[in-house]
Amino acid sequence: MATETTTPEEGLPFVAPCRRLGPAAPLRWLRAGWRDLAAAPRQSLTYGAIVVLLSLAVAFVAMRFGGYWELLSLVSGFILIAPVLAVGTYAISSQLERGLRPELGRCLREEQRVFGNLMVFALMLMVVFLVWARAGSAIHVFFPVGEEPGWREYLTFFGIGSAVGSIFALIVFAAAAFSLPMMVDRRVDTVTAVVTSINAVLRNKPAMAVWAACIVLAVAPGFALLSIGRERGAGLAWIMLALGITLPLIGHATWHAYRETIDAEAWPKQEC
């Protein structure tokens, strides 16, 4: 008698369940992320250096073919695609969790296994990034360049820019909060991972608001120094250094956020 065979994907739920979080949960994630950064500083800071180099390339293109305001728009939009660049830190945290000594070669192999899903996600983020860059240029049109702008004009300009940017940032934040580490950890498709992430964010609004604030505070000093020292280039150097350190920290903390929040046991683990 013939037997019916099923693939591992059949019968899996469309969304992974999530746990309820308290508002202080992000502080635990940051502490755990710092421990991972201290346990594997060379591997973690290597990924930070990659971000620095890519950021420098973005800054060069903006200043060469645009100006300071284009630089602000592109660097701000660059944060939207940064989650994909942090995937390596998820692999490092996963190796530490399994009691392994983190190796960059093993990280690359783990990233290759989820390359297809990462490219789908990266394409989505790239579309958001390009729309944000265009929106930033459109907002710049309304900036009063040909006169002596007062504080009200500055307030209006930055208020509109912040409101528009917040929309893009919230979309990316909800989609990327837990989806990428889930794809690194489990054999799951991009749509399921993104829907799981959005569901978990919506069900834990206070905790995720604190987490979003932590991420903003982690990158804000670099942007502040960029505004203060733009003429001498000091701000640009400081934002590169800040991102090189804070992005690996946030990446490690994101892995622990996923592990604490998402129950993905229904999906098979990625092969080690």
PDB file of N, CA, C and O in Angstrom, residues 26-40 44 93 96 248-257:
ATOM      1  N   PRO A  26      14.390  45.017  26.635  1.00  0.00           N
ATOM      2  CA  PRO A  26      15.535  45.461  25.810  1.00  0.00           C
ATOM      3  C   PRO A  26      16.819  45.664  26.591  1.00  0.00           C
ATOM      4  O   PRO A  26      17.913  45.500  26.027  1.00  0.00           O
ATOM      5  N   LEU A  27      16.721  46.002  27.867  1.00  0.00           N
ATOM      6  CA  LEU A  27      17.937  46.170  28.658  1.00  0.00           C
ATOM      7  C   LEU A  27      18.651  44.833  28.845  1.00  0.00           C
ATOM      8  O   LEU A  27      19.886  44.782  28.839  1.00  0.00           O
ATOM      9  N   ARG A  28      17.891  43.750  28.985  1.00  0.00           N
ATOM     10  CA  ARG A  28      18.503  42.418  29.051  1.00  0.00           C
ATOM     11  C   ARG A  28      19.180  42.071  27.734  1.00  0.00           C
ATOM     12  O   ARG A  28      20.267  41.475  27.721  1.00  0.00           O
ATOM     13  N   TRP A  29      18.539  42.419  26.631  1.00  0.00           N
ATOM     14  CA  TRP A  29      19.116  42.127  25.321  1.00  0.00           C
ATOM     15  C   TRP A  29      20.441  42.857  25.129  1.00  0.00           C
ATOM     16  O   TRP A  29      21.389  42.287  24.594  1.00  0.00           O
ATOM     17  N   LEU A  30      20.496  44.115  25.559  1.00  0.00           N
ATOM     18  CA  LEU A  30      21.729  44.885  25.406  1.00  0.00           C
ATOM     19  C   LEU A  30      22.851  44.309  26.260  1.00  0.00           C
ATOM     20  O   LEU A  30      24.008  44.242  25.818  1.00  0.00           O
ATOM     21  N   ARG A  31      22.524  43.885  27.479  1.00  0.00           N
ATOM     22  CA  ARG A  31      23.548  43.281  28.327  1.00  0.00           C
ATOM     23  C   ARG A  31      24.072  41.987  27.707  1.00  0.00           C
ATOM     24  O   ARG A  31      25.284  41.729  27.702  1.00  0.00           O
ATOM     25  N   ALA A  32      23.153  41.170  27.187  1.00  0.00           N
ATOM     26  CA  ALA A  32      23.570  39.925  26.546  1.00  0.00           C
ATOM     27  C   ALA A  32      24.366  40.219  25.272  1.00  0.00           C
ATOM     28  O   ALA A  32      25.346  39.524  24.966  1.00  0.00           O
ATOM     29  N   GLY A  33      23.967  41.245  24.524  1.00  0.00           N
ATOM     30  CA  GLY A  33      24.705  41.624  23.324  1.00  0.00           C
ATOM     31  C   GLY A  33      26.104  42.093  23.639  1.00  0.00           C
ATOM     32  O   GLY A  33      27.051  41.790  22.909  1.00  0.00           O
ATOM     33  N   TRP A  34      26.255  42.842  24.731  1.00  0.00           N
ATOM     34  CA  TRP A  34      27.579  43.302  25.126  1.00  0.00           C
ATOM     35  C   TRP A  34      28.475  42.126  25.516  1.00  0.00           C
ATOM     36  O   TRP A  34      29.676  42.120  25.223  1.00  0.00           O
ATOM     37  N   ARG A  35      27.900  41.120  26.161  1.00  0.00           N
ATOM     38  CA  ARG A  35      28.685  39.931  26.513  1.00  0.00           C
ATOM     39  C   ARG A  35      29.176  39.221  25.254  1.00  0.00           C
ATOM     40  O   ARG A  35      30.327  38.750  25.206  1.00  0.00           O
ATOM     41  N   ASP A  36      28.315  39.143  24.233  1.00  0.00           N
ATOM     42  CA  ASP A  36      28.737  38.513  22.979  1.00  0.00           C
ATOM     43  C   ASP A  36      29.817  39.330  22.294  1.00  0.00           C
ATOM     44  O   ASP A  36      30.777  38.772  21.735  1.00  0.00           O
ATOM     45  N   LEU A  37      29.678  40.655  22.310  1.00  0.00           N
ATOM     46  CA  LEU A  37      30.685  41.517  21.712  1.00  0.00           C
ATOM     47  C   LEU A  37      32.028  41.355  22.422  1.00  0.00           C
ATOM     48  O   LEU A  37      33.089  41.302  21.780  1.00  0.00           O
ATOM     49  N   ALA A  38      31.998  41.250  23.751  1.00  0.00           N
ATOM     50  CA  ALA A  38      33.235  41.066  24.515  1.00  0.00           C
ATOM     51  C   ALA A  38      33.827  39.682  24.300  1.00  0.00           C
ATOM     52  O   ALA A  38      35.049  39.506  24.350  1.00  0.00           O
ATOM     53  N   ALA A  39      32.966  38.689  24.043  1.00  0.00           N
ATOM     54  CA  ALA A  39      33.451  37.323  23.842  1.00  0.00           C
ATOM     55  C   ALA A  39      34.049  37.123  22.457  1.00  0.00           C
ATOM     56  O   ALA A  39      34.899  36.242  22.275  1.00  0.00           O
ATOM     57  N   ALA A  40      33.619  37.895  21.490  1.00  0.00           N
ATOM     58  CA  ALA A  40      34.140  37.762  20.123  1.00  0.00           C
ATOM     59  C   ALA A  40      34.374  39.144  19.525  1.00  0.00           C
ATOM     60  O   ALA A  40      33.737  39.532  18.543  1.00  0.00           O
ATOM     61  N   SER A  44      33.200  40.451  15.709  1.00  0.00           N
ATOM     62  CA  SER A  44      32.110  41.435  15.725  1.00  0.00           C
ATOM     63  C   SER A  44      32.542  42.750  15.098  1.00  0.00           C
ATOM     64  O   SER A  44      31.820  43.333  14.267  1.00  0.00           O
ATOM     65  N   SER A  93      26.518  35.253  17.470  1.00  0.00           N
ATOM     66  CA  SER A  93      25.778  34.974  18.706  1.00  0.00           C
ATOM     67  C   SER A  93      25.253  33.546  18.729  1.00  0.00           C
ATOM     68  O   SER A  93      25.247  32.893  19.782  1.00  0.00           O
ATOM     69  N   LEU A  96      28.146  31.300  19.651  1.00  0.00           N
ATOM     70  CA  LEU A  96      28.432  31.407  21.084  1.00  0.00           C
ATOM     71  C   LEU A  96      27.380  30.671  21.901  1.00  0.00           C
ATOM     72  O   LEU A  96      27.704  30.012  22.913  1.00  0.00           O
ATOM     73  N   PRO A 248      27.397  46.282  15.638  1.00  0.00           N
ATOM     74  CA  PRO A 248      27.566  44.915  16.150  1.00  0.00           C
ATOM     75  C   PRO A 248      26.870  44.698  17.493  1.00  0.00           C
ATOM     76  O   PRO A 248      26.295  43.627  17.718  1.00  0.00           O
ATOM     77  N   LEU A 249      26.904  45.694  18.374  1.00  0.00           N
ATOM     78  CA  LEU A 249      26.233  45.554  19.663  1.00  0.00           C
ATOM     79  C   LEU A 249      24.732  45.363  19.465  1.00  0.00           C
ATOM     80  O   LEU A 249      24.124  44.464  20.063  1.00  0.00           O
ATOM     81  N   ILE A 250      24.128  46.207  18.623  1.00  0.00           N
ATOM     82  CA  ILE A 250      22.700  46.078  18.357  1.00  0.00           C
ATOM     83  C   ILE A 250      22.396  44.745  17.675  1.00  0.00           C
ATOM     84  O   ILE A 250      21.376  44.107  17.950  1.00  0.00           O
ATOM     85  N   GLY A 251      23.297  44.306  16.790  1.00  0.00           N
ATOM     86  CA  GLY A 251      23.087  43.026  16.116  1.00  0.00           C
ATOM     87  C   GLY A 251      23.065  41.866  17.096  1.00  0.00           C
ATOM     88  O   GLY A 251      22.172  41.013  17.035  1.00  0.00           O
ATOM     89  N   HIS A 252      24.030  41.819  18.002  1.00  0.00           N
ATOM     90  CA  HIS A 252      24.047  40.750  19.012  1.00  0.00           C
ATOM     91  C   HIS A 252      22.802  40.826  19.897  1.00  0.00           C
ATOM     92  O   HIS A 252      22.196  39.794  20.219  1.00  0.00           O
ATOM     93  N   ALA A 253      22.430  42.034  20.296  1.00  0.00           N
ATOM     94  CA  ALA A 253      21.244  42.188  21.146  1.00  0.00           C
ATOM     95  C   ALA A 253      19.983  41.740  20.405  1.00  0.00           C
ATOM     96  O   ALA A 253      19.063  41.176  21.011  1.00  0.00           O
ATOM     97  N   THR A 254      19.930  41.981  19.089  1.00  0.00           N
ATOM     98  CA  THR A 254      18.767  41.560  18.304  1.00  0.00           C
ATOM     99  C   THR A 254      18.622  40.049  18.304  1.00  0.00           C
ATOM    100  O   THR A 254      17.504  39.512  18.338  1.00  0.00           O
ATOM    101  N   TRP A 255      19.745  39.334  18.254  1.00  0.00           N
ATOM    102  CA  TRP A 255      19.673  37.874  18.325  1.00  0.00           C
ATOM    103  C   TRP A 255      19.031  37.435  19.637  1.00  0.00           C
ATOM    104  O   TRP A 255      18.151  36.568  19.645  1.00  0.00           O
ATOM    105  N   HIS A 256      19.447  38.018  20.730  1.00  0.00           N
ATOM    106  CA  HIS A 256      18.878  37.640  22.032  1.00  0.00           C
ATOM    107  C   HIS A 256      17.415  38.084  22.138  1.00  0.00           C
ATOM    108  O   HIS A 256      16.616  37.418  22.807  1.00  0.00           O
ATOM    109  N   ALA A 257      17.075  39.194  21.479  1.00  0.00           N
ATOM    110  CA  ALA A 257      15.669  39.610  21.442  1.00  0.00           C
ATOM    111  C   ALA A 257      14.821  38.556  20.738  1.00  0.00           C
ATOM    112  O   ALA A 257      13.723  38.204  21.196  1.00  0.00           O
TER     113      ALA A 257
END
